[in-house]
CSV table of C-alpha atoms and ligand atoms in Angstrom, one decimal:
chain,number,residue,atom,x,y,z
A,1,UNK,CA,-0.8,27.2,50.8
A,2,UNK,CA,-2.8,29.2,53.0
A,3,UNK,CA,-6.7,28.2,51.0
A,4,UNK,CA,-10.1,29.7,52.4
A,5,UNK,CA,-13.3,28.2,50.7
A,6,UNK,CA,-16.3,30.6,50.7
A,7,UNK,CA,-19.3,29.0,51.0
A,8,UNK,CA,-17.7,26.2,53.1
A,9,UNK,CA,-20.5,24.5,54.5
A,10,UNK,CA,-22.6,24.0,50.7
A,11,UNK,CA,-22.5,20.8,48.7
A,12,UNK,CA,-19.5,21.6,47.2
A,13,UNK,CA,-17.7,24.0,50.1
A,14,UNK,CA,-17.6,21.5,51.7
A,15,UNK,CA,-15.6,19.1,49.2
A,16,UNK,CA,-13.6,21.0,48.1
A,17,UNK,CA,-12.4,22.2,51.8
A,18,UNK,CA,-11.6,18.4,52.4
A,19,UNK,CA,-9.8,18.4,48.5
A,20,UNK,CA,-7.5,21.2,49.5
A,21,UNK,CA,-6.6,19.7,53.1
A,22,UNK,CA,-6.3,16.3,51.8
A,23,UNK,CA,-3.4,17.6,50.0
A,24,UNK,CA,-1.9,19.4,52.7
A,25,UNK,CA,-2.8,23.0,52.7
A,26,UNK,CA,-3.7,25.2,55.6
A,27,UNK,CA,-7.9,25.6,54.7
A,28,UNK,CA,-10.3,28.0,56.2
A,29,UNK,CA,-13.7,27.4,55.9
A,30,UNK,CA,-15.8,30.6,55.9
A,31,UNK,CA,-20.0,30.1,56.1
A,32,UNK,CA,-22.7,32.3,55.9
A,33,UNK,CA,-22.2,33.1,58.6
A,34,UNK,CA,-18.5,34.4,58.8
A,35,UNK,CA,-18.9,36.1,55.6
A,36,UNK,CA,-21.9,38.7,53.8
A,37,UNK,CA,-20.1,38.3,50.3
A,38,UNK,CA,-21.9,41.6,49.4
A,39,UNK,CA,-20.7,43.8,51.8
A,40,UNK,CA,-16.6,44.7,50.9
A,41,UNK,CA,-16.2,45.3,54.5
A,42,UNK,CA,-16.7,42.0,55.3
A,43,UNK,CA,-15.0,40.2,52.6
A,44,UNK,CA,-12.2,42.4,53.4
A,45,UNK,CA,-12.2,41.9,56.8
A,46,UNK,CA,-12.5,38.3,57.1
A,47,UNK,CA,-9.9,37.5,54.6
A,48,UNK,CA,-7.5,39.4,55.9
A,49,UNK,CA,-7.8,37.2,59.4
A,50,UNK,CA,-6.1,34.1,57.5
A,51,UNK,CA,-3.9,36.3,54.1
A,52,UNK,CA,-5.0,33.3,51.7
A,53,UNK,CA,-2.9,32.3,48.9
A,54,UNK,CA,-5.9,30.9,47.1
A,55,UNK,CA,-9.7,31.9,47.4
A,56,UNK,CA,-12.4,29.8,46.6
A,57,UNK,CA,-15.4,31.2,45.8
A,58,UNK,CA,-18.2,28.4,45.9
A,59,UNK,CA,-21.2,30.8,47.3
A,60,UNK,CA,-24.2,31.9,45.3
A,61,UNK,CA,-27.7,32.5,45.4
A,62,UNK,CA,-28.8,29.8,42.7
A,63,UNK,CA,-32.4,28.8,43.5
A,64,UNK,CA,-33.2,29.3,40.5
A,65,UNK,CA,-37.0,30.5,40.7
A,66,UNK,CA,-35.7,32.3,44.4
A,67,UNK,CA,-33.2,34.7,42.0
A,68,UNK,CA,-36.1,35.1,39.8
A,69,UNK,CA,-38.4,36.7,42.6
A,70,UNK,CA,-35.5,38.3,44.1
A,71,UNK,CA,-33.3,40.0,41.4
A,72,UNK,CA,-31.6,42.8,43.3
A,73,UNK,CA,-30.5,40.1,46.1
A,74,UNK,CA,-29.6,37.8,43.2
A,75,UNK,CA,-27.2,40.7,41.5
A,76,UNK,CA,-25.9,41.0,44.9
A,77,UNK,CA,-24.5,38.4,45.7
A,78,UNK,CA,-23.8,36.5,42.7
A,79,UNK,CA,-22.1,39.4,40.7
A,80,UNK,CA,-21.5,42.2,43.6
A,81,UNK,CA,-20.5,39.4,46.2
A,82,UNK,CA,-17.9,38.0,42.9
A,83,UNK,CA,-16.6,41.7,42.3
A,84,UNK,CA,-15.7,42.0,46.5
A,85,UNK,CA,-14.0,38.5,46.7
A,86,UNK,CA,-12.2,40.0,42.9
A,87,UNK,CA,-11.0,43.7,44.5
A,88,UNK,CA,-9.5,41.8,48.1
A,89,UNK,CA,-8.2,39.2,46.4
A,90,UNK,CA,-6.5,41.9,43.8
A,91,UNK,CA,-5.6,43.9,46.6
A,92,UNK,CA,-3.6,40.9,48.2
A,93,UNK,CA,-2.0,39.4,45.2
A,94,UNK,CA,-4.2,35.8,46.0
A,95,UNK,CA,-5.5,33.3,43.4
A,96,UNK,CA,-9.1,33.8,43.0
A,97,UNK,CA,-11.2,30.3,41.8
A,98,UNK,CA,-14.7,31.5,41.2
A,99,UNK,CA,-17.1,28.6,40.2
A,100,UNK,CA,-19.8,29.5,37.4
A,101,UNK,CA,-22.5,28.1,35.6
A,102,UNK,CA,-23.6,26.4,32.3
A,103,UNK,CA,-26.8,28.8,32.6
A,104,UNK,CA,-25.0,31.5,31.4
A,105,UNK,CA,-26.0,30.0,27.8
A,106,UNK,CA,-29.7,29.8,26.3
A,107,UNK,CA,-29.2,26.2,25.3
A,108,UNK,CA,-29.8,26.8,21.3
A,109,UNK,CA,-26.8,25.9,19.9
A,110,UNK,CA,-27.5,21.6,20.4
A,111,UNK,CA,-23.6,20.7,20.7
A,112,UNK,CA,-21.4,21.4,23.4
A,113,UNK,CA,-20.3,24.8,24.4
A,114,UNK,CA,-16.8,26.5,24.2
A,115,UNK,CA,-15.4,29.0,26.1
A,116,UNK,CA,-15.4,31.3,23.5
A,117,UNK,CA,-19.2,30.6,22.7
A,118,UNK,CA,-21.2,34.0,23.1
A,119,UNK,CA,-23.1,33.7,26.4
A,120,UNK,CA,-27.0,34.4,26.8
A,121,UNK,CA,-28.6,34.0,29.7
A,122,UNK,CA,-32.0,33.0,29.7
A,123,UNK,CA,-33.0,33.8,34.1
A,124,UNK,CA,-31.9,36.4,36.4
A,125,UNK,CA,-29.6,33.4,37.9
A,126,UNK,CA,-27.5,33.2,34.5
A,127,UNK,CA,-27.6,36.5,34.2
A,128,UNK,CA,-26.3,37.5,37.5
A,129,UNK,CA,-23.6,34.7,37.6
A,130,UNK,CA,-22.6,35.9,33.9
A,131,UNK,CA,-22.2,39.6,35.7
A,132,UNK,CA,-19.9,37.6,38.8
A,133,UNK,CA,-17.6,36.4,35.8
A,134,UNK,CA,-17.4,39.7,34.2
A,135,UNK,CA,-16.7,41.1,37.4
A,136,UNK,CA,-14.0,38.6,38.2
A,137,UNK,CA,-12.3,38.7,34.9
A,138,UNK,CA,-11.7,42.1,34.8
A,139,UNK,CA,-10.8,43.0,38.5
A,140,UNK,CA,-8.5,40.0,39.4
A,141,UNK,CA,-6.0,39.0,36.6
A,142,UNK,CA,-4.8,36.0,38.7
A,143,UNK,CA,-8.2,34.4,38.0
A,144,UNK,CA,-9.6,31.2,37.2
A,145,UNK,CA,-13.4,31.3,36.3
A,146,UNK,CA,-14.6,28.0,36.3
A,147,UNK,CA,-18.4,27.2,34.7
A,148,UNK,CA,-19.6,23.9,36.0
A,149,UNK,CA,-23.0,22.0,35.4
A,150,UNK,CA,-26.1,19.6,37.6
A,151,UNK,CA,-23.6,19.3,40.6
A,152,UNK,CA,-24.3,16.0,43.2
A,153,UNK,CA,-22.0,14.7,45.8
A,154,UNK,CA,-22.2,13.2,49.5
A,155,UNK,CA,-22.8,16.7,51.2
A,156,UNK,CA,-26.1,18.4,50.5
A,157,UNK,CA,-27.1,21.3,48.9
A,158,UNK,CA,-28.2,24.1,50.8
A,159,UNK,CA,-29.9,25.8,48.3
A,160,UNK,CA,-32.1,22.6,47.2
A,161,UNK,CA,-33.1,21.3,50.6
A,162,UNK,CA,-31.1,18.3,51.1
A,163,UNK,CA,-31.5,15.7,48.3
A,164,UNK,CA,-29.4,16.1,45.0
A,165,UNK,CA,-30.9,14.2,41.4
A,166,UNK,CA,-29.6,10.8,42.8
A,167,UNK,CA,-30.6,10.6,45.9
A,168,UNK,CA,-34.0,12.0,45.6
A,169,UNK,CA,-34.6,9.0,42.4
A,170,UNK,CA,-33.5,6.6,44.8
A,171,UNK,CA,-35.7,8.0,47.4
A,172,UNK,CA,-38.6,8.2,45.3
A,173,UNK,CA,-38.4,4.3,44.0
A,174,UNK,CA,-39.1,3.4,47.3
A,175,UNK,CA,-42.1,5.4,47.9
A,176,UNK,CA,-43.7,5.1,44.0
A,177,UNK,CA,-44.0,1.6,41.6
A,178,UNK,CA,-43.4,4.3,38.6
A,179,UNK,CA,-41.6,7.8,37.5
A,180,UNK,CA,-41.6,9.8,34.6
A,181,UNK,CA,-38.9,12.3,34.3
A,182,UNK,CA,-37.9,15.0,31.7
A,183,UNK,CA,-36.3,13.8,28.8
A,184,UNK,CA,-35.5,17.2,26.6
A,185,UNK,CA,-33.2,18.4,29.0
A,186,UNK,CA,-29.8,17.8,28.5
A,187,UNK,CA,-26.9,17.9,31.1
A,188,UNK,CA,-23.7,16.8,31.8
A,189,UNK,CA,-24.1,15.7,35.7
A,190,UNK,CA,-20.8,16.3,37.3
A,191,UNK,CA,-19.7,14.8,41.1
A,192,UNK,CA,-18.5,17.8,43.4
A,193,UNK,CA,-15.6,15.8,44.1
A,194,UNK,CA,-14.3,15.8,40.7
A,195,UNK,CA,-14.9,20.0,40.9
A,196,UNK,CA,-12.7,20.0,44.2
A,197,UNK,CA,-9.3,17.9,42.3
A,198,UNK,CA,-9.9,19.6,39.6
A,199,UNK,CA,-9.7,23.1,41.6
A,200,UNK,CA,-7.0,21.8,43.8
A,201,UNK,CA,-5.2,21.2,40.0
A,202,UNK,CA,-5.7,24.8,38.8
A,203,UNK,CA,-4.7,26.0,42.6
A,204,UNK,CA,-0.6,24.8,41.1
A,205,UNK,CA,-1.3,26.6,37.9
A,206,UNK,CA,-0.7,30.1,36.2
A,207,UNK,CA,-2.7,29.4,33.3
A,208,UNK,CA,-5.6,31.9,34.5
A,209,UNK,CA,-9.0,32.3,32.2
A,210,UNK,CA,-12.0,30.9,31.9
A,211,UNK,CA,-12.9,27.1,31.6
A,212,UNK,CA,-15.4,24.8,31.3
A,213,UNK,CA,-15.1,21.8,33.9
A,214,UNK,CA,-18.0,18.9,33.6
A,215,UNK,CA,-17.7,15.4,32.8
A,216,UNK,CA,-17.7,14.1,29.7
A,217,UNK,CA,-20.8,13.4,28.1
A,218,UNK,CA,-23.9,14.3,27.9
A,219,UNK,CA,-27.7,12.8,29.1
A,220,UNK,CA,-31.1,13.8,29.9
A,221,UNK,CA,-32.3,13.3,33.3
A,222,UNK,CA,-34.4,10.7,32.3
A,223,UNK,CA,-31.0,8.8,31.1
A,224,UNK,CA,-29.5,9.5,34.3
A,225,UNK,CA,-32.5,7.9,36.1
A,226,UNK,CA,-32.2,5.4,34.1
A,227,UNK,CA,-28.4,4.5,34.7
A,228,UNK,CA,-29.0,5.6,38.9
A,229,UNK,CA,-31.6,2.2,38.6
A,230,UNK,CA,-29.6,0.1,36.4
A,231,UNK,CA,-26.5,0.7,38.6
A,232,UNK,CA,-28.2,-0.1,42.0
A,233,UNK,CA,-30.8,-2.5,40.3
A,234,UNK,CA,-33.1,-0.6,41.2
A,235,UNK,CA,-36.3,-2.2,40.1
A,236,UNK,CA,-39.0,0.9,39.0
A,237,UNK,CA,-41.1,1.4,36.1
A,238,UNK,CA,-39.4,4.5,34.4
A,239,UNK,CA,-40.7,6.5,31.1
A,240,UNK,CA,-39.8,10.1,29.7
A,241,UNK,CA,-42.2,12.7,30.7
A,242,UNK,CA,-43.9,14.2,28.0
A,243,UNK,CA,-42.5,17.7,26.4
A,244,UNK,CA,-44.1,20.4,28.6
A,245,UNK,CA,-45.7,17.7,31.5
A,246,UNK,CA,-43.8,19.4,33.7
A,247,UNK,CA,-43.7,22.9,32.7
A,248,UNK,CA,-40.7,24.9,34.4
A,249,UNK,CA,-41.7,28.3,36.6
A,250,UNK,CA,-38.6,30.1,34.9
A,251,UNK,CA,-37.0,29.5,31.4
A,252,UNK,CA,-33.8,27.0,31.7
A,253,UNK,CA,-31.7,26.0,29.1
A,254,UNK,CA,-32.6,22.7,27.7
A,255,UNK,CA,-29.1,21.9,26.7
A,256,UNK,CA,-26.1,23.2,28.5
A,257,UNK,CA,-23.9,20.7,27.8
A,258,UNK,CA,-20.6,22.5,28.1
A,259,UNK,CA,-16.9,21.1,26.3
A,260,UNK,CA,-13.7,21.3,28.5
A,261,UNK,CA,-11.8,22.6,25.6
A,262,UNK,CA,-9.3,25.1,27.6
A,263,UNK,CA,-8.5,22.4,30.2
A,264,UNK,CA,-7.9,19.6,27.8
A,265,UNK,CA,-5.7,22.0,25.5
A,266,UNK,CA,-3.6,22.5,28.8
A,267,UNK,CA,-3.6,18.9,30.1
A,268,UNK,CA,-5.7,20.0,33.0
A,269,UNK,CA,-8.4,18.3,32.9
A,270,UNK,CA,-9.6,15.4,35.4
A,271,UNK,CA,-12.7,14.4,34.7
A,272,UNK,CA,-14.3,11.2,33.8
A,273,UNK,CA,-17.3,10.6,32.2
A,274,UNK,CA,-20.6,11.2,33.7
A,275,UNK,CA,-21.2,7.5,34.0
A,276,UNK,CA,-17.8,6.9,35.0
A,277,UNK,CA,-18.5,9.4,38.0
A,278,UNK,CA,-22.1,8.0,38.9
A,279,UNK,CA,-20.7,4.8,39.3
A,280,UNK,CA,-18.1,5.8,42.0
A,281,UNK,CA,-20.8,8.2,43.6
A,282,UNK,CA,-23.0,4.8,44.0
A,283,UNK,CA,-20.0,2.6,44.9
A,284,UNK,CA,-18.6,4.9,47.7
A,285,UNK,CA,-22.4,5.4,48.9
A,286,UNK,CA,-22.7,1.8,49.6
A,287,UNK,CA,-19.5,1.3,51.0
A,288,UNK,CA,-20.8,4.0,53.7
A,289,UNK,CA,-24.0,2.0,53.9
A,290,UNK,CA,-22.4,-1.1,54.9
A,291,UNK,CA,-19.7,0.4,57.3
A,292,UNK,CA,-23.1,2.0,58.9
A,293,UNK,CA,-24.9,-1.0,59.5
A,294,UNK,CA,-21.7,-3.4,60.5
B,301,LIG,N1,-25.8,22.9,42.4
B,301,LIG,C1,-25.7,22.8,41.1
B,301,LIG,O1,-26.3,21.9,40.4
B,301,LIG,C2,-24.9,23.8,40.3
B,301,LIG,C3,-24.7,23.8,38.9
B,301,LIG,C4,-23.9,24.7,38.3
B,301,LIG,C5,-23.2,25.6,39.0
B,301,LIG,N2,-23.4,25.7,40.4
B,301,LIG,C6,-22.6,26.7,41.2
B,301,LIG,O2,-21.9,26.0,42.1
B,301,LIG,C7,-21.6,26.7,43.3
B,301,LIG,C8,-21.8,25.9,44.5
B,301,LIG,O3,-23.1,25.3,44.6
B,301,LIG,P1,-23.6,24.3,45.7
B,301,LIG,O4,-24.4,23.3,45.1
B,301,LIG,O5,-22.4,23.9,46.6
B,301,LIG,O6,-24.5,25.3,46.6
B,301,LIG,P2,-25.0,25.3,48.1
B,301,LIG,O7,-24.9,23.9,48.7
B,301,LIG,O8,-26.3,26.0,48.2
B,301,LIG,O9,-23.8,26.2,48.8
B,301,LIG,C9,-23.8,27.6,48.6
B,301,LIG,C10,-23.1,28.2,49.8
B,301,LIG,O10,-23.0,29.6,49.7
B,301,LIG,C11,-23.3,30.2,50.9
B,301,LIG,N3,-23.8,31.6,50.6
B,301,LIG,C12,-25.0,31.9,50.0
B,301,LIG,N4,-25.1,33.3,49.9
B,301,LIG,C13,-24.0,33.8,50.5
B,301,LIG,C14,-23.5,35.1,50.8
B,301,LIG,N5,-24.3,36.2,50.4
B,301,LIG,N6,-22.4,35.3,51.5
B,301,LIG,C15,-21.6,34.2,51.9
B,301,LIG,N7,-22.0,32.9,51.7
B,301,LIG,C16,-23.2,32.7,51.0
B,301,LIG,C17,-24.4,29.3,51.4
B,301,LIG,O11,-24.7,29.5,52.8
B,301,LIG,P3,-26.2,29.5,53.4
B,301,LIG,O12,-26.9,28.3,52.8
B,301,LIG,O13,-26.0,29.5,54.8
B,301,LIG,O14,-26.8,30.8,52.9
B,301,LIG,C18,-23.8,27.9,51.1
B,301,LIG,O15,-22.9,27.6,52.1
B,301,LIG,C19,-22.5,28.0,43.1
B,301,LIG,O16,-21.6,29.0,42.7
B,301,LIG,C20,-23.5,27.6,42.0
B,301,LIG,O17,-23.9,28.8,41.3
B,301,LIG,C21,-24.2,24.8,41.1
């Protein structure tokens, strides 16, 4: 299939470009650069260069405190910029794969969340990513809207400067003797390269909708610290902040754990559990640090 990745150079662009040609497909990689997701013109334009089969729309304005300052860019690109990829892809009979987010919930309801769970955003980020999924859904029936949650993987993340949660915990044991880190927030931290297989598995499908796709499980990010040290034997004195020691800038969910319901009903699924997915994040990491230094 003919696939083009929006947002192909971000953390998970990236992976899942490298998913869809591992497995053969003709990929185009569009940046920043090669596409304004808000402007139709250019959507339409660029897509029609390559006639994908299968769009995948990782691009977004998700800094989360950035979309707060910035609400009209943030509606922009996150629900304008989903509606444009929606109409061309319409238009051209593709498969539009639109990645989402658990912040589309307010993090009351304390056990995971279902697809058919009443969203209610709590930032002008979920908000405006709750408006892309509306978009999408109605505009595109050949859609898969797909929420995912606290992404990390080899490539960085251009909206966070560089480091994702693991890296930046191993980078700060080697600068500090101790680290406290929240413990009443509650995530299910998924590896971009389980996203890409698992979007390369709808990319065969016909069972469009809306799905949840995390790992399984659930921690705070003190308990993934935690694991991250055991894992790499990390030796660091670790404790749970306080509540409210580090006081967020914009209201988040503190749980936004979500349940893969509609891809386990359909046998889609492929994810592991979270720790199941550190691990192999850790092991492949220092398989690349030894080929490195040999
Ligand atoms: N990271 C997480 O923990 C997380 C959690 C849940 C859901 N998500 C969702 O996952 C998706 C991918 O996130 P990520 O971590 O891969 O982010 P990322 O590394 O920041 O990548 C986002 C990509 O989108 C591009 N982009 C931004 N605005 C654009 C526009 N107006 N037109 C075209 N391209 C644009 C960026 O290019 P420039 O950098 O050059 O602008 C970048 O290549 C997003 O939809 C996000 O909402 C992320």
């Amino acid at each position: 299939m003919r696939v083009a990745v929006i947002g192909g150079n971000g953390q998970l662009g990236r992976e899942v470009a490298s998913a869809f040609a591992h497995e053969g497909h003709a990929v185009t990689n569009f940046t920043h650069q090669d596409v304004e997701i808000y402007a139709l013109e250019s959507v339409r334009t660029s897509l029609a260069a390559i006639r994908p089969e299968v769009v995948v729309n990782t691009a977004a304005f998700h800094h989360v405190e950035k979309c707060e300052a910035e609400p009209g860019l943030a509606f922009a690109i996150n629900g304008i910029g989903a509606r444009n990829l929606a109409l061309v892809t319409a238009e051209t009979d593709a498969k539009l794969l639109h990645i989402s987010t658990d912040y589309v919930f307010d993090g009351q309801k304390g056990t995971p969340y279902v697809e058919e769970d009443v969203p209610a955003p709590l930032n002008v980020y979920g908000n405006t990513k709750l408006s892309g999924e509306f978009f999408v859904r109605s505009v595109n029936p050949r859609h898969f809207v797909v929420r995912t949650s606290a992404i990390y993987g080899e490539n960085p993340c251009r909206a966070k400067g560089g480091l994702n949660f693991v890296e930046l915990m191993l980078k700060l044991s080697k600068e500090k003797t101790e680290l406290r880190v929240v413990d009443d927030e509650f995530v299910s931290p998924t590896p971009a390269a389980q996203i890409a297989q698992q979007l390369v598995a709808m990319s065969r499908s016909t069972d469009y909708g809306l799905y949840h796709a995390t790992t399984e499980g659930s921690c705070s990010w003190f308990e993934f610290a935690s694991a991250i040290f055991e894992l790499t034997n990390t030796k660091i004195r670790l404790e749970p902040a306080r509540p409210g020691e580090f006081p967020a800038k914009v209201a988040r969910p503190k749980y936004s754990v979500l349940e893969n319901r509609a891809l386990k009903s359909k046998s889609l699924s492929v994810f592991t559990h979270w720790k199941v997915g550190l691990e192999k994040y850790l092991a492949r990491r220092a398989q690349t640090a030894t080929l490195i230094s040999a």
